[in-house]
XYZ file of C-alpha atoms in Angstrom:
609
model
C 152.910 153.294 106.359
C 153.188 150.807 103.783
C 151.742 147.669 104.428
C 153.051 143.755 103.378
C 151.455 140.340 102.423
C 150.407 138.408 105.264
C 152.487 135.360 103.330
C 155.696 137.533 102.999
C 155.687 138.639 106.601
C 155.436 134.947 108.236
C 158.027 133.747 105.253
C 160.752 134.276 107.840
C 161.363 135.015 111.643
C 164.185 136.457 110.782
C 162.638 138.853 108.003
C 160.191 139.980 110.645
C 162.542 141.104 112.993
C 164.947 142.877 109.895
C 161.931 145.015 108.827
C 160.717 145.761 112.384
C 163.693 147.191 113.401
C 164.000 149.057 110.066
C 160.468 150.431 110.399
C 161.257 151.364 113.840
C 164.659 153.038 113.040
C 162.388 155.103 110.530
C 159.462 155.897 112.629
C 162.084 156.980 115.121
C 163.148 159.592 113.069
C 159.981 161.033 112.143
C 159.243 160.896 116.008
C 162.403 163.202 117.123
C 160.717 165.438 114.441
C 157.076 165.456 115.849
C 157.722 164.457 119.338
C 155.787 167.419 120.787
C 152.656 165.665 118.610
C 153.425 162.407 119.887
C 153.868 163.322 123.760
C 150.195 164.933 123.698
C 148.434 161.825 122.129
C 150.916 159.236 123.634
C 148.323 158.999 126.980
C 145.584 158.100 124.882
C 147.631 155.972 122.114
C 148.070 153.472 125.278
C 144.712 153.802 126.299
C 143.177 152.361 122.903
C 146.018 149.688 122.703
C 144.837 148.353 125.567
C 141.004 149.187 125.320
C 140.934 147.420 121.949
C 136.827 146.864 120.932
C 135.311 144.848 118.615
C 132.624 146.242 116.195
C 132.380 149.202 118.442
C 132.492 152.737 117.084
C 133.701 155.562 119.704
C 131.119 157.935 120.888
C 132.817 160.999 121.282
C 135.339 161.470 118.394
C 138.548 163.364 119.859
C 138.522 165.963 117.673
C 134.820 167.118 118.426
C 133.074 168.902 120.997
C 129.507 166.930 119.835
C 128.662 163.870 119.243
C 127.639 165.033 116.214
C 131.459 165.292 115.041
C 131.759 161.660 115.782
C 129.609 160.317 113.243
C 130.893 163.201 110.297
C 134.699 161.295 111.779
C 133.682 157.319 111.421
C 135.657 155.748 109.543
C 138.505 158.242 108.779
C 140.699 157.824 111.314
C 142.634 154.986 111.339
C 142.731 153.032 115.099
C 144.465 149.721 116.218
C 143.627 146.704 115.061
C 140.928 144.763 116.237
C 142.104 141.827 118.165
C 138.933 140.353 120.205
C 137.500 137.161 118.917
C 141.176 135.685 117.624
C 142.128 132.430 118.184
C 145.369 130.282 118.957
C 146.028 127.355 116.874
C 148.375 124.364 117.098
C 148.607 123.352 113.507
C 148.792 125.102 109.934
C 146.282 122.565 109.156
C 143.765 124.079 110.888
C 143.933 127.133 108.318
C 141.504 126.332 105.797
C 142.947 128.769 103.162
C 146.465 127.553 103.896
C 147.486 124.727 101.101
C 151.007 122.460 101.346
C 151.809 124.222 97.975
C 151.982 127.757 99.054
C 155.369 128.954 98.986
C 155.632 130.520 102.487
C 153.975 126.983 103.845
C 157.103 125.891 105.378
C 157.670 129.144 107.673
C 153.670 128.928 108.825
C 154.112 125.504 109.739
C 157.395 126.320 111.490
C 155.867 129.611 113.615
C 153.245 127.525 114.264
C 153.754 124.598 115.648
C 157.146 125.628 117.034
C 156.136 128.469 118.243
C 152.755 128.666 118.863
C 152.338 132.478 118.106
C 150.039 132.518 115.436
C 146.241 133.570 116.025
C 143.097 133.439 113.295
C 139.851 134.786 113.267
C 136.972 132.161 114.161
C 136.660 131.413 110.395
C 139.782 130.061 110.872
C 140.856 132.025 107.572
C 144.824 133.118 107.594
C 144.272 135.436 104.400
C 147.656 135.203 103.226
C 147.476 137.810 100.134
C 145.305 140.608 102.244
C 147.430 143.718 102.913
C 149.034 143.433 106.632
C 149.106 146.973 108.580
C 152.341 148.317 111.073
C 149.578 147.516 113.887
C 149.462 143.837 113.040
C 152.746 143.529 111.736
C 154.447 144.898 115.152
C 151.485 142.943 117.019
C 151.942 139.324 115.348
C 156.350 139.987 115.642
C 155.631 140.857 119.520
C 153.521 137.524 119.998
C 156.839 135.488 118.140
C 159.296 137.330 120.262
C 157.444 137.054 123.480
C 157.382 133.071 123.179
C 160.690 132.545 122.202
C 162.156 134.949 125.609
C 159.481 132.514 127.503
C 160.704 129.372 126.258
C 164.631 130.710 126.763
C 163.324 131.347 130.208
C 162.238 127.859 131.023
C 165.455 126.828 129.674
C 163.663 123.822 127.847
C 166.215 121.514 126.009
C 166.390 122.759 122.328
C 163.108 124.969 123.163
C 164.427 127.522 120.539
C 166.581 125.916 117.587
C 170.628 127.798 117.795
C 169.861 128.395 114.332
C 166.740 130.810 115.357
C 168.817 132.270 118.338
C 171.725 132.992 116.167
C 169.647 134.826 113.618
C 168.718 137.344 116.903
C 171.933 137.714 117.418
C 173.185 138.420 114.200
C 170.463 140.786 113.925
C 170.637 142.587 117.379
C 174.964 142.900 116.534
C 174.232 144.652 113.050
C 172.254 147.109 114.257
C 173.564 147.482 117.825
C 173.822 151.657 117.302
C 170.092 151.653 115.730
C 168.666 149.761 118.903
C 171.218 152.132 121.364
C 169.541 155.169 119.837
C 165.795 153.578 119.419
C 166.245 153.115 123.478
C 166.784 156.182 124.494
C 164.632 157.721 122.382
C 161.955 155.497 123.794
C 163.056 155.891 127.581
C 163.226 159.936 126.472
C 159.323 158.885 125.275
C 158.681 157.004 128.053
C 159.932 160.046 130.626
C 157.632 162.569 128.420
C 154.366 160.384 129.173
C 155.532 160.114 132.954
C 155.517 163.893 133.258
C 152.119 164.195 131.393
C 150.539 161.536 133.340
C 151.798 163.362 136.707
C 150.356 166.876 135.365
C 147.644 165.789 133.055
C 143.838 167.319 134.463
C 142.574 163.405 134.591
C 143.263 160.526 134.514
C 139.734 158.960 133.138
C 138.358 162.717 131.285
C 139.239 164.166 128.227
C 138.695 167.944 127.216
C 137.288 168.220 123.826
C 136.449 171.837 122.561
C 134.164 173.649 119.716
C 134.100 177.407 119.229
C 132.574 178.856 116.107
C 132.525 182.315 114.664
C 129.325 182.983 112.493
C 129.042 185.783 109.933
C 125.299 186.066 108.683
C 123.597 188.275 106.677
C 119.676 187.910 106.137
C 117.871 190.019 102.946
C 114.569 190.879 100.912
C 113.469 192.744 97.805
C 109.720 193.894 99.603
C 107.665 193.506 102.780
C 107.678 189.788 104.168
C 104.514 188.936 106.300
C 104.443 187.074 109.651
C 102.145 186.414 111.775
C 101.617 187.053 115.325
C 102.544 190.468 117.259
C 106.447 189.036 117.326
C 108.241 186.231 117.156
C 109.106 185.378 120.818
C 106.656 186.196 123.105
C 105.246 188.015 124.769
C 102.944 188.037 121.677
C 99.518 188.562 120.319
C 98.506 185.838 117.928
C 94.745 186.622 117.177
C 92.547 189.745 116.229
C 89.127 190.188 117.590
C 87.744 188.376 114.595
C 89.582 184.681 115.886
C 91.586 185.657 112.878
C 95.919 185.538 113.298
C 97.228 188.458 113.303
C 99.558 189.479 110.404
C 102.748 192.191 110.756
C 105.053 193.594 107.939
C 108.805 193.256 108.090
C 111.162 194.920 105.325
C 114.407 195.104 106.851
C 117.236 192.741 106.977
C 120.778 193.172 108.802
C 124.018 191.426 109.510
C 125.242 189.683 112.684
C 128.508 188.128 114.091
C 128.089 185.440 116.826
C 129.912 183.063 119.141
C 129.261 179.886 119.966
C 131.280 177.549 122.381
C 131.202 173.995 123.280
C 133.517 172.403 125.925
C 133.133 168.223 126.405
C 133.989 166.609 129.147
C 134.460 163.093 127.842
C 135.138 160.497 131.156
C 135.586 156.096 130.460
C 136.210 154.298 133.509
C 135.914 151.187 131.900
C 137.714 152.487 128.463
C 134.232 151.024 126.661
C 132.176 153.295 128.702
C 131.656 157.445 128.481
C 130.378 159.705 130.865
C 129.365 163.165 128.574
C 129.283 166.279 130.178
C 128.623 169.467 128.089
C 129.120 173.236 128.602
C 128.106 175.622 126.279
C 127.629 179.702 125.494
C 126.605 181.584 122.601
C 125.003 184.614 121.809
C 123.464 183.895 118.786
C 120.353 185.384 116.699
C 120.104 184.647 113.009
C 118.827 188.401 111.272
C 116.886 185.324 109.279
C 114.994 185.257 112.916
C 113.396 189.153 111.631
C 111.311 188.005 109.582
C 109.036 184.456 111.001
C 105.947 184.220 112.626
C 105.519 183.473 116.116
C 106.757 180.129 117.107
C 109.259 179.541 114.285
C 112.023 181.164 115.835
C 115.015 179.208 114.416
C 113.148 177.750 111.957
C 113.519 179.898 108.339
C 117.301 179.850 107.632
C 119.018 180.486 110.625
C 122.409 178.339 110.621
C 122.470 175.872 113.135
C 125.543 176.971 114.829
C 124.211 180.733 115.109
C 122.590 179.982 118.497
C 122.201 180.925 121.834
C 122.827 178.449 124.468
C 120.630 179.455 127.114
C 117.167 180.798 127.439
C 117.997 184.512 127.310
C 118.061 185.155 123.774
C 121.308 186.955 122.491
C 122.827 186.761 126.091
C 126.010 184.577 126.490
C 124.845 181.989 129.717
C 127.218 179.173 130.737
C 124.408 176.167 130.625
C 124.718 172.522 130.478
C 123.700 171.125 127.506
C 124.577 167.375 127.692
C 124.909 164.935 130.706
C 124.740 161.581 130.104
C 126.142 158.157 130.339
C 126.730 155.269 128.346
C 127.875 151.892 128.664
C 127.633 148.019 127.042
C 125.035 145.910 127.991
C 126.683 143.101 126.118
C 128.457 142.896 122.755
C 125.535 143.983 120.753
C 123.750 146.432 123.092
C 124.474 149.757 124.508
C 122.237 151.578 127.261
C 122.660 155.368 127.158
C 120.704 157.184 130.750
C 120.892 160.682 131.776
C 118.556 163.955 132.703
C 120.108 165.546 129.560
C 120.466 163.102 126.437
C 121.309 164.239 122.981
C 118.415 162.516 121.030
C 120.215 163.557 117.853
C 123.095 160.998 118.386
C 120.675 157.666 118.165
C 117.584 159.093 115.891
C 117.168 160.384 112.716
C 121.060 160.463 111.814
C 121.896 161.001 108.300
C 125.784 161.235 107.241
C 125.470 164.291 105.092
C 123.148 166.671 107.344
C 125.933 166.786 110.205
C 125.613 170.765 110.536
C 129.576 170.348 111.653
C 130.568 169.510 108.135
C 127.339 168.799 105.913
C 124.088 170.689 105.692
C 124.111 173.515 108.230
C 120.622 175.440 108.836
C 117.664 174.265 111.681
C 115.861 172.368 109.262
C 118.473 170.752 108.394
C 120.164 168.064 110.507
C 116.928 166.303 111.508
C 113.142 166.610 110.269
C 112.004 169.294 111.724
C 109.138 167.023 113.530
C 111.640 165.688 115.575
C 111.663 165.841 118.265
C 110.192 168.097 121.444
C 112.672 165.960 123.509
C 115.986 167.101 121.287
C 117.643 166.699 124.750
C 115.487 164.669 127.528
C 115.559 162.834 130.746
C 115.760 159.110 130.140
C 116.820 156.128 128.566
C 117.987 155.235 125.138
C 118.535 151.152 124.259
C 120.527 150.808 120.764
C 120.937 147.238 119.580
C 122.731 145.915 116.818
C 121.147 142.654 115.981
C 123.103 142.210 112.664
C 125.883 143.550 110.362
C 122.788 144.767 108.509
C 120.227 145.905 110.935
C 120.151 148.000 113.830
C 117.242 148.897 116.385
C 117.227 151.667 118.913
C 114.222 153.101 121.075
C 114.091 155.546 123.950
C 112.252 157.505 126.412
C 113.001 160.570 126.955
C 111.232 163.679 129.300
C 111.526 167.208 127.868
C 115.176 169.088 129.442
C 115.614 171.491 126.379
C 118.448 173.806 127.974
C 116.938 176.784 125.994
C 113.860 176.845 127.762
C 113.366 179.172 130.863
C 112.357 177.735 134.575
C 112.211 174.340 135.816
C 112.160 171.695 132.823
C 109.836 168.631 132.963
C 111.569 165.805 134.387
C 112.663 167.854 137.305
C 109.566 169.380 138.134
C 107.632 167.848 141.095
C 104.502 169.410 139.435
C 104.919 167.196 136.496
C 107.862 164.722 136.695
C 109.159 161.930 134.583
C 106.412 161.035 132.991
C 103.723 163.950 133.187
C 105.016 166.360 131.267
C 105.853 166.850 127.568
C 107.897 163.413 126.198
C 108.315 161.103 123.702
C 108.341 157.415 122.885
C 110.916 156.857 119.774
C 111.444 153.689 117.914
C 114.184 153.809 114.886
C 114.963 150.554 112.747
C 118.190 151.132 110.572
C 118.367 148.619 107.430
C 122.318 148.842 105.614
C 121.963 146.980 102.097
C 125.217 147.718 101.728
C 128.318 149.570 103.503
C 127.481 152.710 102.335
C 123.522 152.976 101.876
C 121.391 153.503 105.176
C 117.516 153.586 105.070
C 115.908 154.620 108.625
C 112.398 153.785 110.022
C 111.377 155.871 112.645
C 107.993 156.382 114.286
C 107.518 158.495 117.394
C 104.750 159.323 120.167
C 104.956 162.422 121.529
C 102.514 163.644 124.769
C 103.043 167.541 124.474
C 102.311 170.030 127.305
C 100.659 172.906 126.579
C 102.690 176.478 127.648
C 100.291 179.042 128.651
C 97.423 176.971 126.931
C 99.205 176.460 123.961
C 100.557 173.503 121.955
C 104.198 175.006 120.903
C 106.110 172.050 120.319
C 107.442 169.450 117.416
C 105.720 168.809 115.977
C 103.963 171.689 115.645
C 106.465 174.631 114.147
C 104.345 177.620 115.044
C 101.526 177.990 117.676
C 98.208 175.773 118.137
C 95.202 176.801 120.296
C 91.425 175.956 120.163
C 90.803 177.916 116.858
C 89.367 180.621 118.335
C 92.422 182.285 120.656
C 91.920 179.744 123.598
C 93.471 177.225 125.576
C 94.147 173.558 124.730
C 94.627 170.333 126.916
C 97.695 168.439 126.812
C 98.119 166.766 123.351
C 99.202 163.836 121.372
C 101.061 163.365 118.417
C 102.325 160.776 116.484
C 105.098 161.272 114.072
C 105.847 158.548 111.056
C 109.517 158.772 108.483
C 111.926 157.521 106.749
C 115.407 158.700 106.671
C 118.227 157.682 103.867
C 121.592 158.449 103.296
C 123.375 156.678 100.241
C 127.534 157.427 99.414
C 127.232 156.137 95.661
C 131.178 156.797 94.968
C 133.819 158.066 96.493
C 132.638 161.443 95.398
C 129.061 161.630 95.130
C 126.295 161.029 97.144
C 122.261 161.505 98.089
C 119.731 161.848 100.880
C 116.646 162.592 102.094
C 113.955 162.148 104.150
C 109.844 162.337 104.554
C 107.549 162.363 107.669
C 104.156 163.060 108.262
C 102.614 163.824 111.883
C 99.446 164.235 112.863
C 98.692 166.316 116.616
C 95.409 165.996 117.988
C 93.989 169.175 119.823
C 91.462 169.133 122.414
C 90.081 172.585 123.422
C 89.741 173.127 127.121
C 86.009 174.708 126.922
C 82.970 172.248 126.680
C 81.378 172.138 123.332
C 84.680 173.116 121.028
C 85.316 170.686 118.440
C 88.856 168.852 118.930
C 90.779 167.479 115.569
C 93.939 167.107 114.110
C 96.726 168.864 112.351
C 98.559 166.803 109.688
C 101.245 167.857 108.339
C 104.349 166.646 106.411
C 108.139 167.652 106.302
C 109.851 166.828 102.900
C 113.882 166.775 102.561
C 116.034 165.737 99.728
C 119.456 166.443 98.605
C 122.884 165.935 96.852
C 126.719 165.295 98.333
C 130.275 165.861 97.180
C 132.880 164.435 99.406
C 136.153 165.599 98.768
C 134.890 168.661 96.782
C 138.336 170.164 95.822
C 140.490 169.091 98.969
C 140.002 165.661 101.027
C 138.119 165.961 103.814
C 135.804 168.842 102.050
C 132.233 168.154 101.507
C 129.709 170.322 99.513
C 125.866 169.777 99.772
C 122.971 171.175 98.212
C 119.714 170.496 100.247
C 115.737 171.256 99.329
C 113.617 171.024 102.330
C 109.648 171.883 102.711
C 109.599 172.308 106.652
C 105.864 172.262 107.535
C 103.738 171.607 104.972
C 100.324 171.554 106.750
C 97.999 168.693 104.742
C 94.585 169.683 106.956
C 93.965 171.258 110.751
C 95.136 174.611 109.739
C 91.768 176.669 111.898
C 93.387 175.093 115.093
C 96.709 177.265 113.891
C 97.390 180.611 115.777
C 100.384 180.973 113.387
C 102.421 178.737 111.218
C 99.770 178.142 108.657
C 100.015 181.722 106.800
C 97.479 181.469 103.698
C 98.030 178.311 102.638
C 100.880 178.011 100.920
C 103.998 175.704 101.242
C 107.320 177.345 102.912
C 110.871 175.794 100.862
C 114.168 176.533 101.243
C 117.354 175.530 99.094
C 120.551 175.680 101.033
C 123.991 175.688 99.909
C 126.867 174.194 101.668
C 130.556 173.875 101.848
C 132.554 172.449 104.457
C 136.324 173.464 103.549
C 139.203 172.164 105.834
C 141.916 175.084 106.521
C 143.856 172.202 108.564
C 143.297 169.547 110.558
C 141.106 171.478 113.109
C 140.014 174.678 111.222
C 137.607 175.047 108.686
C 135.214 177.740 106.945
C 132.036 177.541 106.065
C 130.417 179.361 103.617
C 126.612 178.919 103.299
C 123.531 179.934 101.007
C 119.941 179.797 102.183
C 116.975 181.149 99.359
C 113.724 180.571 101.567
C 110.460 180.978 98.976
C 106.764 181.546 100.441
C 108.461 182.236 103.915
C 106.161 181.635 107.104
C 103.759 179.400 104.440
C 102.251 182.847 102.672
C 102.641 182.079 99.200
C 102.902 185.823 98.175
C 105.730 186.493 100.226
C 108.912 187.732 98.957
C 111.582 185.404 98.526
C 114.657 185.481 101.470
C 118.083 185.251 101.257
C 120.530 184.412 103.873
C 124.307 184.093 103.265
C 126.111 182.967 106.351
C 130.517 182.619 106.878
C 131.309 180.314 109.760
C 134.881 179.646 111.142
C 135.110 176.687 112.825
C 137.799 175.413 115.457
C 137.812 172.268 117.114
C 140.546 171.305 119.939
C-alpha cells in the first residue's frame, strides 16, 4: 500500500477523507477478490487491533507450529501500528519539529487546536517528512472524524465550522454509490466474521500446524568405527581390559520420515499465551548407523528427522510443550510450565533456526546445551534496554523422548533432585542487526544406570574402569553471535567449553573432570534466489574433548576431533510450503581420526498451516 508524508496527509481534512474513501473503494475491490482470505484472518485482524503492544514481539508466529518459526518470522510480517505511549496535545506549539514556516503549518494548527485529534510520541516529535502507513493514515482520519460526530452531537454553537461540514457533505454526495457499495460489502464482511465467530473451535486458541516429509540418505567409502556394542542401549561399552569396545559399520541406507507438530496457541489477556504442543514422528536418520553409543542424533541426522516419543521409529502422540507466559510489567516476561522449550530464551541465533536456516542436531544450539532442552520451571526474560537483554531460568529435566517417569514428576527425585540446570544468558545488540550472547550454565546431572549420559557429555561417562558414577556437576561457559551484514549476507557462530566433574561411586577411585569444547561458525544468504530463501553453510566441531577422556565409556574414540560441514537451503514453494535440500560431510566421525569420511544428503518438504 503506498504510503504519504505525514505533512501532506494533515494538509487538509478534506484531503484525508478524499483519499480514505479512495483507498477504501480500492481495497474493496481487491477484498470481493480475496474475501475467502480475508474471512479466515478477519477474527484475528480484530484481535491485534485491539491487543495493540508496545515493543513486544509475538511468541508464537501464526504461521508456525514452534516457537522456533517465530523468531525465523520477526520482523517480516507487517502488524498494526503501535499506538501505546502517544500523547494528546492542545497546541502545534508543543511539536518541537513543527516550525510557523512549514507549509502544511496552517492545517496542523487548525486539526489541532480545533479539533483536538492529533497525538505524538513522548518526544513530542510530529515527523512530518517520515513515510505514513494505511494503519496510521485510517487511524489518525478515524480520531478527526470521531471528534467532529462528538462535537455535532453536543450541538455546541459553531463546534464544527459549515465550511468543514460542507466539505463532508460534498464529499459523502460525490461518492454516494462508492460508500452504498463499501457498506454492504462491509455488512457482507461483517456477517462472514459473525458466522466464523459462532462456528470457530475457540474463542481464546489458535491451531497452528507443522508436518514435514524427510528424504535422507546416509553413505561411506570403507568401514566406520564406533564404539560401544550399539548405539541405543541395551549396550556393552567396555571389554575385559576397562578398554571401550569398538564395532565396524559399512553400510549406509535411505529413509523417508514424518514428523508432525500441532500448537495449541491460547491468550486470555491478548498479551499472554498458553502453549500446548502435540507431536508424532517416526524418525531415524540412516546417519544414526554409524555413532557410538550415546550420540544417537548427534553425527548428521537432520533435526526434523525425529521421533517424538521414546520408542524409537514408532509414531507416539506425546506432548512436547506446555507452558505459559505472561508480562510481568513492560520490560519483563515470566514463562512457567512442567514442559518449557529452553530453545526459545537461550542460545538463539537467527540463522541456525532448523525451520529455515541450518538444519542438523548440532546445529540449532551448541550441542552442550542443554540436558533440560524441555524442563519443569521458570524462565524470567528482561529487557532492560533497547540494547541489552537478560534472561535466566530453572528448569528440571521433562525431555519427552525419554522413557518412564521424568524428573520433576517423580516423587523419588522431584523438582529439584534430579538432573537440572541453572541458565543465565546476557544478549548485547550494537546495532539492529548484530547480536552477541553470553551464556553460562550449571547443570546437576543424574546418572542413568550409573552413568553420566547427558549435555554435556555427548557419549557415555563412567568411573574409567566400566563402573558407576555419583550424580555430577557441570558447568558450561559460551558465546553466541549472529550478525546480518546486508541485506544479503550474513555470519555466525558460536564457542563453549564445559567442564563435568565425575565422582566414582567405589572408595579409593580417583574423581576428575572432562573438558571439552564445541566450536561453530558459519555463513548466510538471505534471499538466495527468491525472497524469503535463505542458504547457509555451517562448520561445527561437536565435542572436542580438551582432557578427561579415561572417564569416557564412548565418545572419545582415539583422540581425534569429529567436524562436520553442512549445507543448507531453505526454498519457499509458497507462502506455507517449502523444500529443503541439505548436505552433511562428517570427517573423523565418533572422534577416530582414521575414520572414513560420511556423507548424508537429506530432502525435506515442509508445510506449515
Amino acid at each position: 500500500m503506498q504510503k504519504f508524508c505525514r505533512h501532506a496527509w494533515f494538509s487538509s481534512l478534506a484531503i484525508l477523507v478524499f483519499q480514505f474513501i479512495f483507498l477504501e473503494v480500492a481495497i474493496a475491490k481487491e477484498d470481493e477478490q480475496n474475501i475467502e482470505a480475508f474471512s479466515d484472518t478477519n477474527q484475528s485482524f480484530v484481535q491485534a487491533a485491539n491487543n495493540v503492544k508496545s515493543d513486544q514481539k509475538p511468541l508464537i508466529n501464526s504461521n508456525s507450529a514452534d516457537g522456533l518459526t517465530d523468531q525465523a518470522q520477526a520482523g517480516k510480517d507487517e502488524v498494526l501500528p503501535n499506538n501505546n505511549g502517544l500523547e494528546q496535545i492542545n497546541s502545534v506549539s508543543e511539536l518541537s519539529d513543527v516550525q510557523p514556516t512549514d507549509w502544511a503549518y496552517q492545517a496542523l494548527r487548525s486539526l489541532i487546536e480545533r479539533y483536538q485529534c492529533i497525538s505524538v510520541s513522548g518526544d513530542r516529535r510530529f515527523r512530518g517528512n517520515e513515510a505514513l502507513t494505511r494503519y496510521e493514515f485510517a487511524s489518525g482520519l478515524n480520531s478527526c472524524l470521531n471528534k467532529i460526530t462528538q462535537l455535532i452531537g453536543v450541538a455546541k454553537p459553531d463546534s464544527v465550522p459549515q465550511q468543514d461540514l460542507a466539505t463532508i457533505k460534498k464529499l459523502q454526495d460525490d461518492f454516494a454509490t462508492e460508500l452504498r457499495s463499501l457498506t454492504t460489502r462491509i455488512g457482507s464482511l461483517e456477517a462472514r466474521t459473525a458466522e466464523l465467530g459462532t462456528n470457530q473451535f475457540s474463542t481464546t486458541t489458535k491451531l497452528n500446524g507443522l508436518a514435514v516429509f524427510t528424504l535422507t540418505g546416509a553413505t561411506v567409502g570403507d568401514s566406520v568405527k564406533a564404539e560401544g556394542s550399539s548405539a541405543l542401549p541395551p549396550f556393552i561399552l567396555r571389554d575385559s581390559n576397562n578398554k571401550p569396545i569398538v564395532r565396524k559399520i559399512d553400510n549406509g541406507s535411505t529413509t523417508f520420515s514424518n514428523l508432525l507438530w500441532l500448537s495449541l496457541n491460547t491468550s486470555f489477556t491478548g498479551k499472554d499465551v498458553l502453549v500446548t504442543t502435540l507431536a508424532a514422528g517416526n524418525g531415524n536418520s540412516p546417519a544414526n548407523q554409524f555413532v557410538s553409543a550415546g550420540l544417537f542424533n548427534s553425527v548428521g541426522s537432520p533435526f526434523f528427522e525425529q521421533t517424538s516419543g521414546p520408542n524409537t521409529g514408532q509414531t507416539d502422540v506425546v506432548i512436547r510443550e506446555l507452558f505459559y507466559t505472561f508480562p510481568v510489567n513492560e520490560s519483563v516476561r515470566l514463562t512457567v510450565g512442567p514442559r518449557v522449550n529452553s530453545v526459545y530464551h537461550f542460545d538463539f541465533n537467527r540463522f541456525t533456526i532448523p525451520i529455515n536456516g541450518t538444519s542438523s542436531f548440532n546445529s540449532p544450539a551448541s550441542t552442550f546445551v542443554s540436558s533440560t532442552i524441555r524442563g519443569a520451571g521458570a524462565v524470567v526474560e528482561w529487557n532492560i534496554n533497547k540494547q541489552l537483554e537478560l534472561h535466566a531460568g530453572y528448569l528440571a529435566e521433562s525431555l519427552e523422548f525419554l522413557p518412564g517417569p521424568r524428573p520433576a514428576a517423580d516423587p523419588s527425585k522431584g523438582l529439584f533432585n534430579g538432573t537440572h540446570t541453572i541458565t543465565a544468558e546476557l544478549t548485547f545488540k550494537p546495532t539492529q542487526t548484530a547480536n552477541i550472547r553470553l551464556l553460562y550454565q550449571r547443570s546437576h546431572l543424574n546418572p542413568i544406570f550409573g552413568l553420566i549420559a547427558s549435555k554435556p557429555i555427548i557419549g557415555i561417562a563412567d568411573d574409567g574402569f566400566g563402573e558407576a558414577v555419583n550424580d555430577a556437576t557441570a558447568d558450561t561457559f559460551g558465546v553466541n553471535f549472529d550478525w546480518l551484514i546486508n541485506r544479503r549476507f550474513g555470519i555466525f557462530g558460536r564457542y563453549y567449553y564445559s567442564t563435568t566433574e565425575i565422582d566414582p561411586v567405589k572408595p579409593g577411585r580417583l574423581s576428575g573432570d572432562i573438558n571439552a569444547q564445541n566450536i561453530q561458525a558459519g555463513l548466510a544468504f538471505p534471499d538466495l534466489g527468491k525472497q524469503g530463501a535463505l542458504g547457509t553453510l555451517s562448520f561445527v566441531i561437536p565435542f572436542d574433548v580438551k582432557s578427561g577422556r579415561q572417564f569416557l565409556a564412548s565418545g572419545a574414540g582415539n583422540g581425534g576431533t569429529q567436524y562436520e560441514i553442512e549445507a543448507n537451503y531453505f526454498y519457499p514453494l509458497a507462502r506455507n510450503i517449502a523444500l529443503v535440500p541439505s548436505l552433511y560431510v562428517i570427517g573423523n566421525i565418533n572422534n577416530f581420526d582414521d575414520n572414513p569420511t560420511v556423507f548424508v544428503g537429506s530432502m525435506r518438504t515442509q508445510l506449515n498451516f
